[in-house]
Backbone as JSON, one array per atom type, in Angstrom:
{
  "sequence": "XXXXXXXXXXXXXXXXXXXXXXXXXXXXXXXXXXXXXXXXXXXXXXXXXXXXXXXXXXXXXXXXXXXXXXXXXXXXXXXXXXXXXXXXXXXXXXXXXXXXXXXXXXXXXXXXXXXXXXXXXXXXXXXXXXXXXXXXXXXXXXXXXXXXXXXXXXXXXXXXXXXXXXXXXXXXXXXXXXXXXXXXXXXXXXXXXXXXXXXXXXXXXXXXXXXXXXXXXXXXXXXXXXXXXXXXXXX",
  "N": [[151.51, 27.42, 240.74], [153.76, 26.23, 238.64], [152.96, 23.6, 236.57], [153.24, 21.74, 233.61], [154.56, 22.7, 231.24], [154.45, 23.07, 227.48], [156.48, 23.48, 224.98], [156.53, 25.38, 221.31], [157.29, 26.04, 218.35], [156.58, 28.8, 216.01], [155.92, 29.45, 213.18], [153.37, 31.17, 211.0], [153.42, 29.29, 208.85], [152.89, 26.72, 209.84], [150.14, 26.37, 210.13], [147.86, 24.86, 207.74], [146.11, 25.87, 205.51], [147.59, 28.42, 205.49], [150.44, 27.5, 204.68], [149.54, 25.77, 202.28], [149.95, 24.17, 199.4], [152.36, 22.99, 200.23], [152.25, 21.86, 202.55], [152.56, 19.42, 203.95], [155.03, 19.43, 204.54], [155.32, 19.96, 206.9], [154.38, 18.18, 208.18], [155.35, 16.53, 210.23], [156.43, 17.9, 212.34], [153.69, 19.59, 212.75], [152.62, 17.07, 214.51], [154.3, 16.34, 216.64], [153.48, 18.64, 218.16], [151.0, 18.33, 218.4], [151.53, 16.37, 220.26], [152.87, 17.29, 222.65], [150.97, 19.18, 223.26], [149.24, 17.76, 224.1], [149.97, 16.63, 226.72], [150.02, 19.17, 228.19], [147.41, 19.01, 228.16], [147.03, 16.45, 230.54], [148.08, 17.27, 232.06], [146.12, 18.91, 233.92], [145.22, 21.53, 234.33], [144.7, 24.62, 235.95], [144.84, 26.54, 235.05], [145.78, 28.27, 231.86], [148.32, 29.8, 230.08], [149.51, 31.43, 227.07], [152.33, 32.26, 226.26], [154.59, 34.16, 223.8], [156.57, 35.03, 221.06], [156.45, 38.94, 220.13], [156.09, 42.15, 218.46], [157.35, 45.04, 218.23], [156.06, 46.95, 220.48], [153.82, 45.69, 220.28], [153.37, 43.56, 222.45], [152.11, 42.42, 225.8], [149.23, 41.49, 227.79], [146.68, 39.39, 226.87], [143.49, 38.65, 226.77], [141.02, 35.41, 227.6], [139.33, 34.57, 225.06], [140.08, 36.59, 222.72], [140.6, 37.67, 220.1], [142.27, 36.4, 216.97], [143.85, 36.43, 213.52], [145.01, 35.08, 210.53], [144.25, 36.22, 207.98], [146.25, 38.51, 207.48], [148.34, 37.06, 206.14], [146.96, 36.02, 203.74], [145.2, 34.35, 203.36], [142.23, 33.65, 204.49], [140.86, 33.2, 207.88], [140.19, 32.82, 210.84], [141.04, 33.02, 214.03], [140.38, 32.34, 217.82], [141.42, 33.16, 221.03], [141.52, 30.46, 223.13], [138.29, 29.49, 225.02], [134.8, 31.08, 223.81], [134.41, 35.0, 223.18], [135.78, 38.12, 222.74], [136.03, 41.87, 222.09], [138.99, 43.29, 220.91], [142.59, 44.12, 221.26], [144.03, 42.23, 218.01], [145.61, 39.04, 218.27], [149.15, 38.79, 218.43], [151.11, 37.04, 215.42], [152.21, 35.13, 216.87], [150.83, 33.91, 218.87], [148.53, 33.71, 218.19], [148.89, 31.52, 216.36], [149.25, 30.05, 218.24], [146.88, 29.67, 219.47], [145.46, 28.55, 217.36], [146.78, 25.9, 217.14], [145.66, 24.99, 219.69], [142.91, 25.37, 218.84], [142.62, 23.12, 217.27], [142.96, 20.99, 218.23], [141.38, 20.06, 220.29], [138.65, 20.79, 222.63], [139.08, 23.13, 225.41], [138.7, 22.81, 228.51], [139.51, 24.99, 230.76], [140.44, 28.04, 232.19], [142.52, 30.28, 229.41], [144.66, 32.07, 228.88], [146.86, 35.2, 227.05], [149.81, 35.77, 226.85], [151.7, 38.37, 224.89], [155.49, 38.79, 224.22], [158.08, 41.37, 223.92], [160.96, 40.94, 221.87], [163.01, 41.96, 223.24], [163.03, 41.4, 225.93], [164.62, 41.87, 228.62], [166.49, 39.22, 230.21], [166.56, 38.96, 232.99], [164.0, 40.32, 233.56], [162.44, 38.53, 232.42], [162.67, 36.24, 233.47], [161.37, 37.42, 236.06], [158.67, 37.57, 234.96], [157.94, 34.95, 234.3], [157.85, 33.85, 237.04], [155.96, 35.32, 238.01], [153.68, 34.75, 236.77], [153.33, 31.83, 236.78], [152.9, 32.14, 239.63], [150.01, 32.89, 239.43], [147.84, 30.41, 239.71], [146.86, 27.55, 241.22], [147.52, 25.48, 240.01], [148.96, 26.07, 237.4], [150.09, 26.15, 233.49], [151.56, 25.96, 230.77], [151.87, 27.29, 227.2], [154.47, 28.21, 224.97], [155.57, 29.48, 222.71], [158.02, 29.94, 220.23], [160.6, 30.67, 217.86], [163.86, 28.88, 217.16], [167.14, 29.59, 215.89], [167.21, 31.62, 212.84], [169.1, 31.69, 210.99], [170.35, 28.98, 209.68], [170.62, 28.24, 206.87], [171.65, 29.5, 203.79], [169.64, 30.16, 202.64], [167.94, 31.1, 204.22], [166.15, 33.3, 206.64], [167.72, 34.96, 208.05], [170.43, 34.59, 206.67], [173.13, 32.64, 205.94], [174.6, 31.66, 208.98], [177.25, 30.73, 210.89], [177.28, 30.74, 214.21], [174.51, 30.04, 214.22], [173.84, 26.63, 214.28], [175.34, 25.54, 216.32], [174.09, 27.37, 218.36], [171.26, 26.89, 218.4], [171.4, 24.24, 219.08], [172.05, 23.71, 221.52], [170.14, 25.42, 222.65], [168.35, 23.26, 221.97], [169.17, 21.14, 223.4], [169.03, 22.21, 226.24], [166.44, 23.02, 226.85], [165.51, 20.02, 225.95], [166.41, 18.72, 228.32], [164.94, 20.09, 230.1], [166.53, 22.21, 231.5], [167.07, 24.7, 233.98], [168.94, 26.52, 234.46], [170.72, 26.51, 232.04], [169.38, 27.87, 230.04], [168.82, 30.04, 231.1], [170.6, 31.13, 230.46], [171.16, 31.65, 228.07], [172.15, 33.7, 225.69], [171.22, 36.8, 225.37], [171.76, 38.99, 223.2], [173.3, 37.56, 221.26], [171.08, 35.52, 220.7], [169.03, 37.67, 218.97], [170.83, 38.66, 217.5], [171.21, 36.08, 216.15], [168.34, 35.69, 215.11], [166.35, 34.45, 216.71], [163.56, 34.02, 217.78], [162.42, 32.56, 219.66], [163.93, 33.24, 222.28], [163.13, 35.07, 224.52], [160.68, 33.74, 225.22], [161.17, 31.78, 226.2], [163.14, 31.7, 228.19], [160.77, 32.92, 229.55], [159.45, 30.76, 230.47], [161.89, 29.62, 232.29], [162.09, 30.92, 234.55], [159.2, 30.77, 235.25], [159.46, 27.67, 236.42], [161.02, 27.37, 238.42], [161.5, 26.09, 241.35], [159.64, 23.66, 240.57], [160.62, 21.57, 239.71], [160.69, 19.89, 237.08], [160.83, 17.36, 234.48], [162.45, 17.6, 231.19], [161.68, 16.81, 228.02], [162.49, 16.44, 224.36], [160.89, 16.42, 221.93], [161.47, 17.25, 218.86], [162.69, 17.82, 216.29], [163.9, 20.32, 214.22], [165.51, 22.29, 210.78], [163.77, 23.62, 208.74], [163.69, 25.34, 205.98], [165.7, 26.83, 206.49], [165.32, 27.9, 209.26], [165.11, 27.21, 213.18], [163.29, 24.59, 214.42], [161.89, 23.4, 217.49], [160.37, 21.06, 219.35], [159.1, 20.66, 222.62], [158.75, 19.13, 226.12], [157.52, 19.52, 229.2], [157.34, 18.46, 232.15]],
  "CA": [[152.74, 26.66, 240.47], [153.84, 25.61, 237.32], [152.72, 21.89, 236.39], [153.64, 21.04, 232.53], [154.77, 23.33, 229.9], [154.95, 22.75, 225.87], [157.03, 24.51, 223.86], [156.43, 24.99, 220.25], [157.76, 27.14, 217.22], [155.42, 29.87, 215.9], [155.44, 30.12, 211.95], [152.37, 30.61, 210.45], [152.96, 28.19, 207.59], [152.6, 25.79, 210.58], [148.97, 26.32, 209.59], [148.43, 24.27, 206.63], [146.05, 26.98, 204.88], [148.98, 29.34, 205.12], [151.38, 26.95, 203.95], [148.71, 25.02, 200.85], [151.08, 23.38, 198.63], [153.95, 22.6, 200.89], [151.85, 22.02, 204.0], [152.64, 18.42, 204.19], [156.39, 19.29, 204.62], [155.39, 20.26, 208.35], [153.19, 17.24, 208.77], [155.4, 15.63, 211.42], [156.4, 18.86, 213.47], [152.58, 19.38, 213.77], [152.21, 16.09, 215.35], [155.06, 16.71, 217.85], [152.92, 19.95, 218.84], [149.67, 18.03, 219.1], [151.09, 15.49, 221.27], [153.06, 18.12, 223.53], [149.94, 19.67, 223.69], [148.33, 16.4, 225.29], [151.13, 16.66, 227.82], [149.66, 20.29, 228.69], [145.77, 18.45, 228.66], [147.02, 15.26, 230.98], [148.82, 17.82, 233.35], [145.19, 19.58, 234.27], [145.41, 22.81, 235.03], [143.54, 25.5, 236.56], [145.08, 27.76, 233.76], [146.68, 27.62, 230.78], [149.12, 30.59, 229.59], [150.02, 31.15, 226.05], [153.51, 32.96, 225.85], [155.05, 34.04, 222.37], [157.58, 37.19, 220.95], [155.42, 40.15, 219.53], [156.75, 42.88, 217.32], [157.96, 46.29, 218.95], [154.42, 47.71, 220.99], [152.88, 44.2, 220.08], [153.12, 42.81, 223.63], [151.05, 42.59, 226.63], [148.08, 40.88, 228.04], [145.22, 39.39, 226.17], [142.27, 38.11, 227.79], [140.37, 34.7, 226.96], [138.35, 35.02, 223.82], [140.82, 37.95, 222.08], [140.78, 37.33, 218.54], [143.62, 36.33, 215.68], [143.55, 36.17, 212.27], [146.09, 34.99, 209.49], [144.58, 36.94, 206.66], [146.96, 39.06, 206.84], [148.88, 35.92, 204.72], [146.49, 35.67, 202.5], [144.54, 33.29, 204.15], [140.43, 33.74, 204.86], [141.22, 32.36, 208.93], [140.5, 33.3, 212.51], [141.28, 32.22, 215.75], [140.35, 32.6, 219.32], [142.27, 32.43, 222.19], [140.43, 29.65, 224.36], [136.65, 29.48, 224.65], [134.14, 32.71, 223.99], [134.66, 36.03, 222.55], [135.97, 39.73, 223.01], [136.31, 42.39, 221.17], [140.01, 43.85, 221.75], [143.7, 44.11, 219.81], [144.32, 40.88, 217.45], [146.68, 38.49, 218.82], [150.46, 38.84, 217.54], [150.97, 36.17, 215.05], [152.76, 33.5, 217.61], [149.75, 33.59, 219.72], [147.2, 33.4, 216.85], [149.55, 30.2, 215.75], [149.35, 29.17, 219.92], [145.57, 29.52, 219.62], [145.14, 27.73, 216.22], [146.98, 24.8, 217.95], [144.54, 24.93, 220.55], [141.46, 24.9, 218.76], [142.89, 22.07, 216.61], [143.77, 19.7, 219.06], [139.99, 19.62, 221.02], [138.03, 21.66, 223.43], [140.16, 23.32, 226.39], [137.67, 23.82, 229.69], [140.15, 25.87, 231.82], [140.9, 29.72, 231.03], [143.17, 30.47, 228.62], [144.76, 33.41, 228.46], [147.97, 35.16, 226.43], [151.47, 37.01, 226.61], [153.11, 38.68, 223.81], [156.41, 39.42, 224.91], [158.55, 42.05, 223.6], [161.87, 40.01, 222.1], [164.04, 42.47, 223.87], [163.04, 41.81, 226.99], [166.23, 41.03, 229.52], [166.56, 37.98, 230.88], [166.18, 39.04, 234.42], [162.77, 40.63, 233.37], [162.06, 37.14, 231.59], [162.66, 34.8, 234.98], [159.82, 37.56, 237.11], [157.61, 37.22, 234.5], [157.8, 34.05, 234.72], [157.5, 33.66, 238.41], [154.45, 36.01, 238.01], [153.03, 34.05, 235.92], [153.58, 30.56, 237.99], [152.2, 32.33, 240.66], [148.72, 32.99, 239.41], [146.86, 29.71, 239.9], [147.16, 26.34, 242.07], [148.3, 24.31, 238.72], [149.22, 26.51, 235.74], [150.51, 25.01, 232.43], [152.26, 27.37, 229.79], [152.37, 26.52, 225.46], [155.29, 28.84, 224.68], [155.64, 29.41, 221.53], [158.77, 30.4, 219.62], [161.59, 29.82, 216.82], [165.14, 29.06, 217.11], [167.74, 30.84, 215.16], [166.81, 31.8, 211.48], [170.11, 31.72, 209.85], [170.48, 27.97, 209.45], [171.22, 28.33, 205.47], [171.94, 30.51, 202.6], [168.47, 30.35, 201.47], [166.86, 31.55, 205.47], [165.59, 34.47, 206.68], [168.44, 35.64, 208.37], [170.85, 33.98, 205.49], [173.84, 31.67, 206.84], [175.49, 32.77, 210.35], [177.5, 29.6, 211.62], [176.82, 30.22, 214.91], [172.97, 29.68, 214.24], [173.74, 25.78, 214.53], [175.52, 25.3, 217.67], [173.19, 28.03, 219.34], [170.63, 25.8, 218.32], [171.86, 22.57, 219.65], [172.44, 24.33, 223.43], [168.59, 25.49, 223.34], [167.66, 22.06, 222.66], [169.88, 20.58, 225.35], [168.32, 22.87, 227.62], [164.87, 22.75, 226.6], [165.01, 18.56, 226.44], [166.69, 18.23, 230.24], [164.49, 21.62, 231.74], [167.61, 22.71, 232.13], [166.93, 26.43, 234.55], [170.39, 27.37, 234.07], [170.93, 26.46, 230.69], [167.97, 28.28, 229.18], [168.74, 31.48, 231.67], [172.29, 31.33, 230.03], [171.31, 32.39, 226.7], [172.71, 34.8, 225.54], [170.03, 37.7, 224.75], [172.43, 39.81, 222.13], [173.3, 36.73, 220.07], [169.49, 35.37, 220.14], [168.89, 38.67, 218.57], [171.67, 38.12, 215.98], [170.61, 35.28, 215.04], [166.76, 35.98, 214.76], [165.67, 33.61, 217.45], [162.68, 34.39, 218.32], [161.72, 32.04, 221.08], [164.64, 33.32, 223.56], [162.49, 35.63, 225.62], [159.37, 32.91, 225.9], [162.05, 30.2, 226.81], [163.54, 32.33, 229.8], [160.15, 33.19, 230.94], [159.36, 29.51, 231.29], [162.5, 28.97, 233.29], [161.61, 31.63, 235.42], [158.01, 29.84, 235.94], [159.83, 26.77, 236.84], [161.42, 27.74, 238.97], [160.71, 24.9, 242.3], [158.71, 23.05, 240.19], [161.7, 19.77, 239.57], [160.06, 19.14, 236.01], [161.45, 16.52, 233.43], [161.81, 17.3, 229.71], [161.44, 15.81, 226.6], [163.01, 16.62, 223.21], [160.06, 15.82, 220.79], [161.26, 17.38, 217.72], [164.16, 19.42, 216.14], [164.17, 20.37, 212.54], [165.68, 23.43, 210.62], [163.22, 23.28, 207.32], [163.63, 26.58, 205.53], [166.53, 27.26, 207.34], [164.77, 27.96, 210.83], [165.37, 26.25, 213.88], [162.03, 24.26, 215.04], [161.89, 22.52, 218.11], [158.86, 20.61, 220.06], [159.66, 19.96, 223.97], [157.65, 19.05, 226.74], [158.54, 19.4, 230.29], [156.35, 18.21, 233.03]],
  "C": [[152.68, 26.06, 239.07], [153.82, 23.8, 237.01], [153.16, 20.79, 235.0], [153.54, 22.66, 231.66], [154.73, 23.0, 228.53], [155.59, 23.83, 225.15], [156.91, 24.11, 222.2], [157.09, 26.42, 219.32], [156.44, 27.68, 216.69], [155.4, 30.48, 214.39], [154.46, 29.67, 211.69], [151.91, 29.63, 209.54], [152.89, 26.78, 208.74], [150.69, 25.62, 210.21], [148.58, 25.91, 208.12], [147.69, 25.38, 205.66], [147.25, 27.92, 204.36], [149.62, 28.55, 204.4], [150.22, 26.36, 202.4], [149.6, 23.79, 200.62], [151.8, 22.82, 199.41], [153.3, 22.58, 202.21], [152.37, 20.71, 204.49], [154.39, 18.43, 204.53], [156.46, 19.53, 206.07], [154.68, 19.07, 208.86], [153.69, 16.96, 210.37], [155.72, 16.94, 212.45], [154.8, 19.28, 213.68], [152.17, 18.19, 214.52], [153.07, 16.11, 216.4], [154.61, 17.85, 218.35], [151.89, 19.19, 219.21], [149.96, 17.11, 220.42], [152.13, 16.14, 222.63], [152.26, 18.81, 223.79], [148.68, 18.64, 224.52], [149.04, 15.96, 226.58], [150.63, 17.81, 228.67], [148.03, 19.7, 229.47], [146.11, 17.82, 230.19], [147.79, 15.89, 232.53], [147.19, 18.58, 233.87], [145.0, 20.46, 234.84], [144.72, 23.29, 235.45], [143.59, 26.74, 235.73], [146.2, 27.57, 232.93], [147.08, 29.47, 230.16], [149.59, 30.4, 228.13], [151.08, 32.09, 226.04], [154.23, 32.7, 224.37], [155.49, 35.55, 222.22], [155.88, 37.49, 220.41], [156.02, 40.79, 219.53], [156.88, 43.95, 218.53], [156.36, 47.05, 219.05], [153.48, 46.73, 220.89], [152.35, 43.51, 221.51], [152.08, 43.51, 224.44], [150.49, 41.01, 226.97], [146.69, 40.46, 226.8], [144.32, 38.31, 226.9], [142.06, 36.6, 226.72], [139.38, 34.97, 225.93], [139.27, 35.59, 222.8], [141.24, 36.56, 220.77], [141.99, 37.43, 218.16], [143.17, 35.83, 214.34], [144.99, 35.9, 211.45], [145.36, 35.39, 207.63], [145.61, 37.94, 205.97], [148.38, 37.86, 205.75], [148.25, 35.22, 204.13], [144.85, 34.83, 202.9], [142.78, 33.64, 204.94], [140.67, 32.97, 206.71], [140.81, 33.01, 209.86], [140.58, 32.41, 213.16], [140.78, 32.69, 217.26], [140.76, 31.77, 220.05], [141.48, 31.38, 223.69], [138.81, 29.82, 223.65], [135.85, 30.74, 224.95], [134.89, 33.95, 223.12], [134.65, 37.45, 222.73], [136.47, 40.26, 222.6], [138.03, 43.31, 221.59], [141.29, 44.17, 220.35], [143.76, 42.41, 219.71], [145.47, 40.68, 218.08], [148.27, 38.5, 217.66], [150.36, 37.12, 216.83], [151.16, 34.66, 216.04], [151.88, 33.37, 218.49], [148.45, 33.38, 219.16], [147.98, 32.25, 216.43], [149.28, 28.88, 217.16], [148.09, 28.69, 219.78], [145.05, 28.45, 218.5], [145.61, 25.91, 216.82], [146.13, 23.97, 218.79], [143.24, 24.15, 220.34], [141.6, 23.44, 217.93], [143.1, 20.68, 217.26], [142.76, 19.33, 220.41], [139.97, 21.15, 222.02], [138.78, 21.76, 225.08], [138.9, 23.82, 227.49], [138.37, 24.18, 230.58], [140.58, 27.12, 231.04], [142.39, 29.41, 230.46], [143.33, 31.93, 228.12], [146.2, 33.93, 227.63], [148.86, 36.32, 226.72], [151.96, 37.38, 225.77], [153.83, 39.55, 224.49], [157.43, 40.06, 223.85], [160.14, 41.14, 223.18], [163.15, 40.86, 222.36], [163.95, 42.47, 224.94], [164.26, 41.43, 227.72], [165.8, 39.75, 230.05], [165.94, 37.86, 232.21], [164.67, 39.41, 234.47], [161.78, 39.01, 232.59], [161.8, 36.68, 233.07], [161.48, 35.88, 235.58], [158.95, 37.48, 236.34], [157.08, 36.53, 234.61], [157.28, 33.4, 236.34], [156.25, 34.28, 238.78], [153.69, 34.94, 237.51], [152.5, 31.98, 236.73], [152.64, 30.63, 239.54], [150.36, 32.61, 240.66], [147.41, 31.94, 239.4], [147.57, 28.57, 240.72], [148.1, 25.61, 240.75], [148.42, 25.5, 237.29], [150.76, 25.84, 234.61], [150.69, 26.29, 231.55], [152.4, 26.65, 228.08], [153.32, 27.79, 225.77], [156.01, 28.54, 223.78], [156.87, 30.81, 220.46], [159.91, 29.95, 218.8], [162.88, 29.84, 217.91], [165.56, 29.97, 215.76], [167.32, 30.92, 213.47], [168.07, 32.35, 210.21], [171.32, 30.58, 209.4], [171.27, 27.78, 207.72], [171.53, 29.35, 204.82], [171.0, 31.05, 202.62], [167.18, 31.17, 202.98], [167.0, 32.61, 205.71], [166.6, 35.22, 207.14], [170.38, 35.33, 207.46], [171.6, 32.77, 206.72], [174.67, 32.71, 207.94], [176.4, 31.15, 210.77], [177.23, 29.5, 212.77], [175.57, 29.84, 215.63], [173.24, 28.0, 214.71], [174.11, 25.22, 216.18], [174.93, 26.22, 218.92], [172.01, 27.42, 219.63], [170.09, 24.49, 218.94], [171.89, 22.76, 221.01], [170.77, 24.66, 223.81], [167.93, 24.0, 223.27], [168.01, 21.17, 223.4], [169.6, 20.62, 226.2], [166.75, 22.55, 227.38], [164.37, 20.91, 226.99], [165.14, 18.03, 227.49], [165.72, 19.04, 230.82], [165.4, 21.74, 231.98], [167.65, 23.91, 232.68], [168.2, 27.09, 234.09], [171.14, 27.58, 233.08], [170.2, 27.67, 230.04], [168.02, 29.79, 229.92], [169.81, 31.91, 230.87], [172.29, 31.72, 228.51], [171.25, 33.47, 226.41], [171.73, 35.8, 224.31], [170.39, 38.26, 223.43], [172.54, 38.56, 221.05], [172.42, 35.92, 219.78], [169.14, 36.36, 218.83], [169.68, 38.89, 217.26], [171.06, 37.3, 215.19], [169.04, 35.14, 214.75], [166.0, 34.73, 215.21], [164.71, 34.15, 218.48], [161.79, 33.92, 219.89], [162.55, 32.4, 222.11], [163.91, 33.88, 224.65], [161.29, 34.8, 226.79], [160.63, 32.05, 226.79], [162.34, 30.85, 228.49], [162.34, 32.74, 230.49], [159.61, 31.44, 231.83], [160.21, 28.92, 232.58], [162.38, 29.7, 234.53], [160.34, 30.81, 236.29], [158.05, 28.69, 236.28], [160.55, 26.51, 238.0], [161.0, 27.01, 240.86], [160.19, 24.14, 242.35], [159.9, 21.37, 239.92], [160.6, 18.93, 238.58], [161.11, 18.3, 235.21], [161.33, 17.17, 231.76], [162.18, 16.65, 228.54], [161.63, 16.73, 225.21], [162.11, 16.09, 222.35], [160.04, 15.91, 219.44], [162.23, 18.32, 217.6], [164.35, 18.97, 214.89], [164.7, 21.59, 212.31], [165.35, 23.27, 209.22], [163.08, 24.75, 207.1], [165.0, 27.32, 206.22], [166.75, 27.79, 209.04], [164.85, 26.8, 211.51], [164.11, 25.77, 214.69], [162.31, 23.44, 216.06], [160.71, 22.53, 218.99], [159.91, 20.4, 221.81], [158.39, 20.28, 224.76], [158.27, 19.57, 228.3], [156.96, 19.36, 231.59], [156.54, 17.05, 234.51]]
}
């Protein structure tokens, strides 16, 4: 059963290496991750899930240990997922960003294992994942890790879209109540427009919530670079 979730956004310049120069412009959205990640600790699980998109053939399973690295931006870095080590495929970036979180924020003694999910999956395939997922220990606890929309400005990745803002504003509505029906209700095609990457994690959470009558919490909502970041807790 699902016991506390965190949700977090998944760019690597969340890593201040990656970012250098301009790391301090994320200061306070990493502190709304560390302390939604003490929301995940204080809930005590029996397992801890990391869900996050991954690129087209990216997804899957990865075991505890399974390596990540952010050299590919430049960056001298690894990561492992949880505690220990196995040799396997590197974790997609938003689960090498989940894991970096992790090791940053103290020593985790329950497994830890990870999802990269495909960001086309359907919705309906989102909620059994989820319910799979819910179902695999007495207390499991989920980070799920992904953006909002990425066409906040001129100057963002997906440039300006207008309805990047008020798509925005509805995931963190849903996200800060746990709203199940909210968060099932997004709409997969115009996620996908607007280059919101967390829609698939979000729906599998509500899936894994699914009986659980959690509370959540709105800890953070920025759109710096034109991306939509938001922290929430729900437990």
């Amino acid at each position: 059963m699902l016991v506390a979730a965190a949700v977090c956004p998944c760019p690597p310049l969340l890593v201040p290496e990656v970012a250098a120069g301009a790391a301090f412009e994320l200061d306070a959205l990493r502190a709304a991750c560390t302390d939604a990640l003490g929301v995940l600790a204080a809930a005590r699980p029996d397992l801890l899930v990391v869900v996050g998109p991954a690129g087209q053939g990216g997804g899957g399973a990865f075991p505890q240990g399974a390596p990540g690295s952010f050299r590919g931006f430049g960056v001298e870095l690894d990561v492992r997922l949880g505690q220990g080590a196995v040799e396997g495929p590197a974790l997609p970036s938003s689960l090498a960003v989940g894991a970096w979180l992790l090791e940053r924020t103290g020593r985790w003694d329950v497994p830890v294992v990870g999802l990269g999910v495909e960001e086309t999956l359907a919705p309906e395939r989102c909620a059994q994942t989820g319910r799979e997922l819910a179902a695999r220990a007495g207390r499991v606890a989920l980070l799920v890790m992904g953006d909002a929309s990425a066409c906040r400005t001129v100057k963002a990745p997906g440039y300006l879209d207008e309805r990047a803002e008020p798509f925005d504003a509805a995931v963190a509505r849903a996200l800060g109540a746990a709203d199940l029906a909210a968060v099932r209700a997004l709409d997969a095609g115009l996620a996908r427009e607007l280059k919101a990457s967390g829609r698939a994690p979000w729906q599998i959470l509500a899936g894994a919530a699914e009986g659980a009558d959690l509370d959540g919490a709105l800890l953070h909502e920025d759109a710096p670079y034109g991306v939509g970041y938001l922290v929430a807790t729900w437990s």
